[in-house]
Amino acid sequence: MTVGHALACPHNQVAQRLAVLCTVAVFAANAQTSYILLDATRKTVIAIDWRAPDVPVPVGSLVKPFTAITYGQRHRMRFPVYECTGENCWLKTGHGRIGLAAAIAHSCNSYFRQLAADVSPADVWEVVDRFGLRGPSADCDRDTLFGMGSAWRLSPLEVARAYAELASRRAEPGVAEVIEGMRLSASVGTAAAVGSALRGSTALAKTGTAPCSHSPRAAGDGYAVVVYPGDSPRYVLLVQVHGVVGRQAAETAARLLPVLVGAR
């Protein structure tokens, strides 16, 4: 286990900070949780407990915001409204008529499957490179473009830094719509546990569920990324929880964030 470390932390805070991080490390081990906490501006690591943070793994729906931006750039930043009937979506009763912000908030697979039909892997490569991400293979299928399966793999550090970059561009056309979806996710969507835990503070969040990258294998791994505070980002927290879905990973992130941020 890699215990989180202090960066640019005054000497009189080091003991307190390390004590808190050790407590978090014990919690993370018990819950089979990995996490990275970044300074959102510098993109530097504040605290980390992740066995192999440079090794690419499937991250599920965490790629959806970047596919959305790709679509926006090809369509003058105009995003469609689609009908989700539950077919090709994790919510079998369907999300109904849904636009981009709500699709990000509720991680609607049906919406993104339809959206991805109008972008190519080469289009995605062009966009994600600006966020420091590697793109999917040129011959990947449409489902890969919104995080299904395990073909598109990204390292946890890449993902955390990409979301820090996303936050820094939050006023840009296309990005602003994605950010609104992440705001909704943290308040009423799949990451609503984050908003509930912060009790009035704002946050941006996105969840994902991906094929398990552990041994022994579980049904999947849950991911959650939280950008905090939402209106003036200072931190990016990426969490992976073994054997759960993204919504449950967000519940873990909601418990970790106040402890980690309180140590600064």
Short mmCIF file of C-alpha atoms in Angstrom, two decimals:
data_model
loop_
_atom_site.label_atom_id
_atom_site.label_comp_id
_atom_site.label_asym_id
_atom_site.label_seq_id
_atom_site.Cartn_x
_atom_site.Cartn_y
_atom_site.Cartn_z
CA MET A 1 0.00 0.00 0.00
CA THR A 2 1.19 3.49 -0.85
CA VAL A 3 0.32 5.91 1.94
CA GLY A 4 -0.56 9.43 0.83
CA HIS A 5 2.04 12.12 1.30
CA ALA A 6 2.14 15.85 2.01
CA LEU A 7 3.23 18.38 -0.57
CA ALA A 8 4.23 21.93 0.36
CA CYS A 9 2.72 21.41 3.79
CA PRO A 10 3.98 23.51 6.73
CA HIS A 11 6.00 21.47 9.26
CA ASN A 12 3.51 22.02 12.07
CA GLN A 13 0.80 20.38 9.97
CA VAL A 14 2.73 17.32 8.84
CA ALA A 15 2.04 15.13 11.90
CA GLN A 16 -1.68 15.88 11.81
CA ARG A 17 -1.83 15.33 8.08
CA LEU A 18 -0.02 12.01 8.17
CA ALA A 19 -2.22 10.80 11.01
CA VAL A 20 -5.33 11.55 8.97
CA LEU A 21 -3.91 9.93 5.85
CA CYS A 22 -2.97 6.80 7.75
CA THR A 23 -6.55 6.57 9.00
CA VAL A 24 -7.78 6.93 5.43
CA ALA A 25 -5.32 4.26 4.27
CA VAL A 26 -6.71 1.76 6.77
CA PHE A 27 -10.25 2.59 5.65
CA ALA A 28 -9.26 2.20 2.00
CA ALA A 29 -7.66 -1.19 2.60
CA ASN A 30 -10.72 -2.50 4.39
CA ALA A 31 -13.06 -1.27 1.66
CA GLN A 32 -10.76 -2.39 -1.20
CA THR A 33 -10.61 1.24 -2.22
CA SER A 34 -7.96 3.11 -4.18
CA TYR A 35 -7.79 6.89 -4.41
CA ILE A 36 -5.83 9.82 -5.83
CA LEU A 37 -6.20 13.38 -4.57
CA LEU A 38 -4.79 16.09 -6.86
CA ASP A 39 -4.25 19.81 -6.57
CA ALA A 40 -6.67 20.89 -9.30
CA THR A 41 -4.54 23.83 -10.42
CA ARG A 42 -1.07 22.31 -10.41
CA LYS A 43 -2.25 18.77 -11.22
CA THR A 44 0.17 17.49 -8.59
CA VAL A 45 -0.54 14.62 -6.24
CA ILE A 46 -1.50 15.56 -2.69
CA ALA A 47 -2.36 12.06 -1.49
CA ILE A 48 -2.45 8.67 -3.17
CA ASP A 49 -3.22 5.07 -2.32
CA TRP A 50 -3.30 3.16 -5.61
CA ARG A 51 -1.24 0.07 -6.31
CA ALA A 52 -0.33 0.94 -9.90
CA PRO A 53 -1.58 4.44 -10.75
CA ASP A 54 0.35 4.56 -14.06
CA VAL A 55 -1.10 1.30 -15.41
CA PRO A 56 -3.99 1.75 -17.87
CA VAL A 57 -7.30 0.16 -16.84
CA PRO A 58 -10.87 0.43 -18.17
CA VAL A 59 -12.66 3.31 -16.41
CA GLY A 60 -16.18 2.95 -17.77
CA SER A 61 -18.34 6.05 -18.03
CA LEU A 62 -15.57 8.39 -16.88
CA VAL A 63 -14.79 8.81 -20.59
CA LYS A 64 -18.29 10.08 -21.45
CA PRO A 65 -17.58 13.80 -20.86
CA PHE A 66 -14.74 13.70 -23.37
CA THR A 67 -16.84 11.91 -26.00
CA ALA A 68 -19.51 14.57 -25.45
CA ILE A 69 -17.00 17.37 -26.06
CA THR A 70 -15.89 15.57 -29.22
CA TYR A 71 -19.48 15.48 -30.46
CA GLY A 72 -19.92 19.16 -29.61
CA GLN A 73 -16.88 20.18 -31.63
CA ARG A 74 -18.27 18.37 -34.67
CA HIS A 75 -21.75 19.87 -34.27
CA ARG A 76 -21.15 23.55 -33.39
CA MET A 77 -21.58 22.80 -29.70
CA ARG A 78 -25.22 21.86 -30.18
CA PHE A 79 -26.18 18.77 -28.25
CA PRO A 80 -29.22 16.62 -29.06
CA VAL A 81 -32.09 15.36 -26.98
CA TYR A 82 -32.67 11.61 -27.31
CA GLU A 83 -35.23 9.13 -26.02
CA CYS A 84 -33.98 6.50 -23.57
CA THR A 85 -36.43 3.61 -23.40
CA GLY A 86 -34.17 1.46 -21.26
CA GLU A 87 -32.82 -0.51 -24.19
CA ASN A 88 -29.01 -0.41 -24.16
CA CYS A 89 -29.05 1.38 -20.78
CA TRP A 90 -28.31 0.32 -17.22
CA LEU A 91 -31.69 1.79 -16.15
CA LYS A 92 -34.10 -0.74 -17.64
CA THR A 93 -37.14 1.50 -17.14
CA GLY A 94 -35.41 4.18 -19.21
CA HIS A 95 -34.57 7.83 -18.60
CA GLY A 96 -37.18 9.13 -21.05
CA ARG A 97 -36.36 12.21 -23.13
CA ILE A 98 -32.94 13.31 -22.01
CA GLY A 99 -30.38 15.96 -22.95
CA LEU A 100 -26.66 16.09 -22.41
CA ALA A 101 -26.50 17.48 -18.87
CA ALA A 102 -29.01 14.96 -17.52
CA ALA A 103 -27.33 12.14 -19.49
CA ILE A 104 -24.03 12.90 -17.77
CA ALA A 105 -25.71 13.31 -14.38
CA HIS A 106 -27.48 9.95 -14.65
CA SER A 107 -24.80 8.28 -16.84
CA CYS A 108 -27.34 7.29 -19.49
CA ASN A 109 -25.82 4.65 -21.74
CA SER A 110 -28.62 4.91 -24.30
CA TYR A 111 -27.99 8.63 -24.81
CA PHE A 112 -24.27 8.16 -25.27
CA ARG A 113 -24.69 5.20 -27.58
CA GLN A 114 -26.72 7.41 -29.90
CA LEU A 115 -24.29 10.31 -29.49
CA ALA A 116 -21.27 8.12 -30.25
CA ALA A 117 -22.78 7.13 -33.59
CA ASP A 118 -21.79 10.58 -34.85
CA VAL A 119 -18.13 10.59 -33.79
CA SER A 120 -15.15 8.50 -34.82
CA PRO A 121 -12.18 7.23 -32.83
CA ALA A 122 -10.00 9.73 -34.73
CA ASP A 123 -12.31 12.56 -33.66
CA VAL A 124 -12.04 11.43 -30.05
CA TRP A 125 -8.25 11.19 -30.25
CA GLU A 126 -8.05 14.80 -31.43
CA VAL A 127 -10.04 16.04 -28.44
CA VAL A 128 -8.75 13.84 -25.62
CA ASP A 129 -5.14 14.60 -26.48
CA ARG A 130 -5.77 18.17 -25.29
CA PHE A 131 -6.77 16.76 -21.90
CA GLY A 132 -3.70 14.56 -21.62
CA LEU A 133 -5.52 11.32 -22.40
CA ARG A 134 -4.69 8.57 -24.87
CA GLY A 135 -7.53 7.83 -27.24
CA PRO A 136 -9.20 4.54 -28.15
CA SER A 137 -7.89 2.29 -30.91
CA ALA A 138 -8.73 3.34 -34.45
CA ASP A 139 -10.75 0.17 -35.07
CA CYS A 140 -12.75 0.18 -31.82
CA ASP A 141 -16.52 -0.25 -31.86
CA ARG A 142 -19.05 2.45 -31.01
CA ASP A 143 -19.65 1.20 -27.46
CA THR A 144 -15.98 1.67 -26.62
CA LEU A 145 -16.34 5.41 -27.25
CA PHE A 146 -18.56 5.83 -24.21
CA GLY A 147 -16.75 3.45 -21.88
CA MET A 148 -18.34 0.06 -22.43
CA GLY A 149 -16.08 -2.98 -22.32
CA SER A 150 -12.36 -2.91 -21.60
CA ALA A 151 -10.80 -1.85 -24.92
CA TRP A 152 -10.21 1.83 -24.02
CA ARG A 153 -7.81 1.87 -21.08
CA LEU A 154 -6.48 4.90 -19.22
CA SER A 155 -4.18 5.21 -16.25
CA PRO A 156 -5.74 6.55 -13.03
CA LEU A 157 -3.26 9.46 -12.96
CA GLU A 158 -4.18 10.34 -16.56
CA VAL A 159 -7.86 10.39 -15.67
CA ALA A 160 -7.44 12.51 -12.54
CA ARG A 161 -5.32 15.07 -14.40
CA ALA A 162 -7.73 15.10 -17.35
CA TYR A 163 -10.56 16.05 -15.01
CA ALA A 164 -8.37 18.79 -13.52
CA GLU A 165 -7.85 20.09 -17.05
CA LEU A 166 -11.57 19.81 -17.71
CA ALA A 167 -12.25 21.94 -14.63
CA SER A 168 -9.76 24.55 -15.79
CA ARG A 169 -11.66 24.85 -19.10
CA ARG A 170 -15.09 24.92 -17.46
CA ALA A 171 -16.16 28.18 -19.14
CA GLU A 172 -15.42 26.96 -22.68
CA PRO A 173 -18.32 26.11 -25.00
CA GLY A 174 -19.08 22.41 -24.84
CA VAL A 175 -17.11 21.99 -21.64
CA ALA A 176 -19.59 24.23 -19.81
CA GLU A 177 -22.44 21.86 -20.71
CA VAL A 178 -20.43 18.90 -19.44
CA ILE A 179 -19.65 20.73 -16.21
CA GLU A 180 -23.36 21.39 -15.70
CA GLY A 181 -23.96 17.65 -16.03
CA MET A 182 -21.31 16.95 -13.42
CA ARG A 183 -22.88 19.52 -11.11
CA LEU A 184 -26.22 17.76 -11.47
CA SER A 185 -24.56 14.38 -10.91
CA ALA A 186 -23.26 15.54 -7.54
CA SER A 187 -26.65 16.87 -6.49
CA VAL A 188 -29.35 14.61 -7.98
CA GLY A 189 -27.56 12.07 -10.18
CA THR A 190 -25.47 8.96 -9.73
CA ALA A 191 -23.05 10.85 -7.45
CA ALA A 192 -25.74 12.47 -5.29
CA ALA A 193 -24.09 11.03 -2.18
CA VAL A 194 -21.30 13.58 -2.69
CA GLY A 195 -23.63 16.57 -2.57
CA SER A 196 -25.41 15.17 0.47
CA ALA A 197 -22.13 14.72 2.35
CA LEU A 198 -20.89 18.24 1.61
CA ARG A 199 -23.99 19.86 3.14
CA GLY A 200 -24.28 22.98 1.06
CA SER A 201 -20.84 23.11 -0.55
CA THR A 202 -20.73 22.62 -4.28
CA ALA A 203 -18.97 19.85 -6.18
CA LEU A 204 -18.75 18.38 -9.65
CA ALA A 205 -18.78 14.62 -10.07
CA LYS A 206 -18.91 11.75 -12.53
CA THR A 207 -19.32 8.03 -11.88
CA GLY A 208 -18.43 4.96 -13.89
CA THR A 209 -18.55 1.18 -13.71
CA ALA A 210 -15.94 -0.85 -15.56
CA PRO A 211 -14.82 -4.47 -15.94
CA CYS A 212 -12.84 -5.51 -12.88
CA SER A 213 -9.07 -4.97 -13.06
CA HIS A 214 -8.30 -6.97 -9.89
CA SER A 215 -7.39 -10.56 -9.18
CA PRO A 216 -9.50 -12.40 -8.20
CA ARG A 217 -12.08 -10.87 -10.50
CA ALA A 218 -15.34 -9.33 -9.32
CA ALA A 219 -18.36 -8.39 -11.39
CA GLY A 220 -16.85 -4.93 -11.91
CA ASP A 221 -15.13 -1.93 -10.34
CA GLY A 222 -16.85 1.32 -9.44
CA TYR A 223 -15.27 4.70 -10.12
CA ALA A 224 -16.08 8.22 -9.00
CA VAL A 225 -14.30 11.48 -9.69
CA VAL A 226 -15.11 14.56 -7.62
CA VAL A 227 -13.97 18.12 -8.38
CA TYR A 228 -14.22 20.33 -5.30
CA PRO A 229 -15.36 23.03 -4.74
CA GLY A 230 -17.51 23.08 -7.83
CA ASP A 231 -17.44 26.84 -8.39
CA SER A 232 -13.70 27.31 -7.80
CA PRO A 233 -11.96 23.92 -8.04
CA ARG A 234 -9.03 23.22 -5.74
CA TYR A 235 -9.08 19.43 -5.57
CA VAL A 236 -9.75 16.45 -7.81
CA LEU A 237 -10.46 13.16 -6.07
CA LEU A 238 -10.54 9.92 -8.07
CA VAL A 239 -11.79 6.80 -6.29
CA GLN A 240 -11.97 3.18 -7.39
CA VAL A 241 -13.84 0.60 -5.31
CA HIS A 242 -13.47 -3.10 -6.10
CA GLY A 243 -16.62 -5.09 -6.79
CA VAL A 244 -19.22 -2.29 -6.78
CA VAL A 245 -20.92 0.05 -9.25
CA GLY A 246 -20.14 3.72 -9.76
CA ARG A 247 -22.94 4.98 -7.53
CA GLN A 248 -21.45 3.06 -4.59
CA ALA A 249 -17.98 4.39 -5.41
CA ALA A 250 -19.46 7.89 -5.13
CA GLU A 251 -20.66 7.03 -1.63
CA THR A 252 -17.09 6.10 -0.72
CA ALA A 253 -15.78 9.30 -2.29
CA ALA A 254 -18.30 11.25 -0.24
CA ARG A 255 -16.80 9.79 2.94
CA LEU A 256 -13.19 10.23 1.86
CA LEU A 257 -13.32 13.78 0.52
CA PRO A 258 -14.04 15.64 3.79
CA VAL A 259 -11.27 13.70 5.55
CA LEU A 260 -8.66 14.25 2.87
CA VAL A 261 -9.50 17.89 2.20
CA GLY A 262 -9.72 18.61 5.92
CA ALA A 263 -6.09 17.54 6.25
CA ARG A 264 -4.89 20.46 4.11
#
